[in-house]
mmCIF file of C-alpha atoms in Angstrom:
data_model
loop_
_atom_site.group_PDB
_atom_site.id
_atom_site.type_symbol
_atom_site.label_atom_id
_atom_site.label_comp_id
_atom_site.label_asym_id
_atom_site.label_seq_id
_atom_site.Cartn_x
_atom_site.Cartn_y
_atom_site.Cartn_z
ATOM 1 C CA MET A 1 69.216 76.748 100.662
ATOM 2 C CA ILE A 2 70.258 74.709 97.626
ATOM 3 C CA ASP A 3 69.156 77.609 95.368
ATOM 4 C CA THR A 4 71.302 80.014 97.387
ATOM 5 C CA ILE A 5 74.329 77.767 96.978
ATOM 6 C CA LYS A 6 73.784 77.590 93.222
ATOM 7 C CA ARG A 7 73.399 81.367 92.825
ATOM 8 C CA CYS A 8 76.419 82.224 94.951
ATOM 9 C CA SER A 9 78.830 79.628 93.615
ATOM 10 C CA VAL A 10 81.405 80.878 91.111
ATOM 11 C CA GLU A 11 82.351 77.426 89.906
ATOM 12 C CA LYS A 12 79.733 74.722 89.599
ATOM 13 C CA SER A 13 82.215 72.081 90.700
ATOM 14 C CA VAL A 14 82.885 73.861 94.010
ATOM 15 C CA GLU A 15 80.189 73.574 96.644
ATOM 16 C CA GLU A 16 80.013 76.546 99.010
ATOM 17 C CA THR A 17 77.844 77.457 101.917
ATOM 18 C CA SER A 18 75.210 80.119 101.322
ATOM 19 C CA ALA A 19 76.963 82.583 103.667
ATOM 20 C CA CYS A 20 80.269 82.337 101.816
ATOM 21 C CA CYS A 21 79.578 84.981 99.208
ATOM 22 C CA CYS A 22 76.204 86.430 100.153
ATOM 23 C CA VAL A 23 77.027 89.308 102.479
ATOM 24 C CA ASP A 24 75.068 92.413 103.332
ATOM 25 C CA VAL A 25 77.211 95.407 102.374
ATOM 26 C CA GLY A 26 76.006 97.189 105.519
ATOM 27 C CA MET A 27 77.805 94.566 107.572
ATOM 28 C CA VAL A 28 81.131 95.423 105.905
ATOM 29 C CA ILE A 29 80.764 99.170 105.318
ATOM 30 C CA ASP A 30 78.955 100.858 108.196
ATOM 31 C CA ASN A 31 80.176 104.384 107.312
ATOM 32 C CA GLU A 32 81.788 104.777 110.742
ATOM 33 C CA ASP A 33 85.472 104.708 109.763
ATOM 34 C CA LYS A 34 85.950 107.576 107.309
ATOM 35 C CA THR A 35 89.628 108.115 108.115
ATOM 36 C CA ALA A 36 92.714 106.785 106.353
ATOM 37 C CA SER A 37 96.177 107.205 107.856
ATOM 38 C CA TYR A 38 99.663 107.119 106.353
ATOM 39 C CA GLN A 39 103.040 107.111 108.100
ATOM 40 C CA GLN A 40 106.490 106.668 106.550
ATOM 41 C CA LEU A 41 110.139 107.584 107.156
ATOM 42 C CA PHE A 42 112.009 109.514 104.446
ATOM 43 C CA ALA A 43 115.631 110.532 103.973
ATOM 44 C CA SER A 44 114.753 114.223 103.532
ATOM 45 C CA VAL A 45 112.013 116.801 104.001
ATOM 46 C CA GLN A 46 111.835 117.173 100.212
ATOM 47 C CA GLU A 47 111.036 113.468 99.743
ATOM 48 C CA ALA A 48 108.350 113.689 102.429
ATOM 49 C CA LYS A 49 106.793 116.739 100.727
ATOM 50 C CA GLU A 50 106.802 114.961 97.368
ATOM 51 C CA MET A 51 104.994 111.987 98.884
ATOM 52 C CA LEU A 52 102.480 114.300 100.569
ATOM 53 C CA ASN A 53 101.737 115.825 97.150
ATOM 54 C CA VAL A 54 101.231 112.370 95.621
ATOM 55 C CA LEU A 55 98.933 111.304 98.468
ATOM 56 C CA THR A 56 96.955 114.549 98.272
ATOM 57 C CA LYS A 57 96.355 114.067 94.543
ATOM 58 C CA LYS A 58 95.191 110.493 95.155
ATOM 59 C CA ALA A 59 92.816 111.641 97.904
ATOM 60 C CA LYS A 60 91.394 114.410 95.705
ATOM 61 C CA SER A 61 90.799 111.896 92.912
ATOM 62 C CA VAL A 62 88.416 109.801 95.059
ATOM 63 C CA GLU A 63 86.675 112.462 97.132
ATOM 64 C CA SER A 64 83.070 113.457 96.476
ATOM 65 C CA ALA A 65 83.239 116.283 99.026
ATOM 66 C CA PRO A 66 86.427 118.002 100.202
ATOM 67 C CA CYS A 67 88.687 115.627 102.126
ATOM 68 C CA THR A 68 90.296 117.022 105.281
ATOM 69 C CA ILE A 69 94.049 116.393 105.253
ATOM 70 C CA LYS A 70 96.191 116.854 108.369
ATOM 71 C CA ASP A 71 99.907 116.282 107.979
ATOM 72 C CA LYS A 72 102.878 116.404 110.311
ATOM 73 C CA THR A 73 106.586 115.928 109.746
ATOM 74 C CA GLU A 74 109.141 115.315 112.471
ATOM 75 C CA GLU A 75 112.781 114.302 112.609
ATOM 76 C CA ILE A 76 113.477 110.851 114.015
ATOM 77 C CA ASP A 77 117.016 109.458 114.136
ATOM 78 C CA GLY A 78 118.212 111.645 111.249
ATOM 79 C CA LYS A 79 115.221 110.814 109.055
ATOM 80 C CA VAL A 80 111.951 112.628 108.419
ATOM 81 C CA GLN A 81 108.724 110.939 109.463
ATOM 82 C CA LEU A 82 105.626 111.957 107.526
ATOM 83 C CA THR A 83 102.309 111.305 109.238
ATOM 84 C CA VAL A 84 99.094 112.127 107.382
ATOM 85 C CA GLU A 85 95.443 111.682 108.294
ATOM 86 C CA PHE A 86 92.787 111.847 105.576
ATOM 87 C CA LYS A 87 89.171 112.346 106.646
ATOM 88 C CA PHE A 88 86.745 111.510 103.832
ATOM 89 C CA SER A 89 83.013 112.165 103.644
ATOM 90 C CA CYS A 90 82.245 108.423 103.576
ATOM 91 C CA GLN A 91 83.903 105.121 104.391
ATOM 92 C CA ALA A 92 83.807 103.892 100.785
ATOM 93 C CA GLU A 93 86.076 106.769 99.706
ATOM 94 C CA ALA A 94 88.534 105.981 102.498
ATOM 95 C CA MET A 95 88.599 102.333 101.409
ATOM 96 C CA ILE A 96 89.108 103.237 97.735
ATOM 97 C CA PHE A 97 91.965 105.544 98.726
ATOM 98 C CA GLN A 98 93.626 102.871 100.874
ATOM 99 C CA LEU A 99 93.291 100.217 98.184
ATOM 100 C CA GLY A 100 94.827 102.628 95.671
ATOM 101 C CA LEU A 101 97.961 102.836 97.820
ATOM 102 C CA ARG A 102 98.633 99.091 97.581
#
């Protein structure tokens, strides 16, 4: 276990447990959740359409196979709500897309 602590530790002065940074990727990414969702209120339909175009380009930039995109706009209290669901071919692509929105 001491060897595991040494290999995983970023700084030699910090002592970590062996489980701290040694994680099986299959525990984090199980390829079950391939969907990313987006929802936002806009002042106009035009602004919502512009954002949909931006999001579509971002999704296309990370996809390995065609991403399914379902969008819906509706008026709520004088504003336009854009709701979009992106279905990717794998969970990693969905995660990359979501991280790119931050």
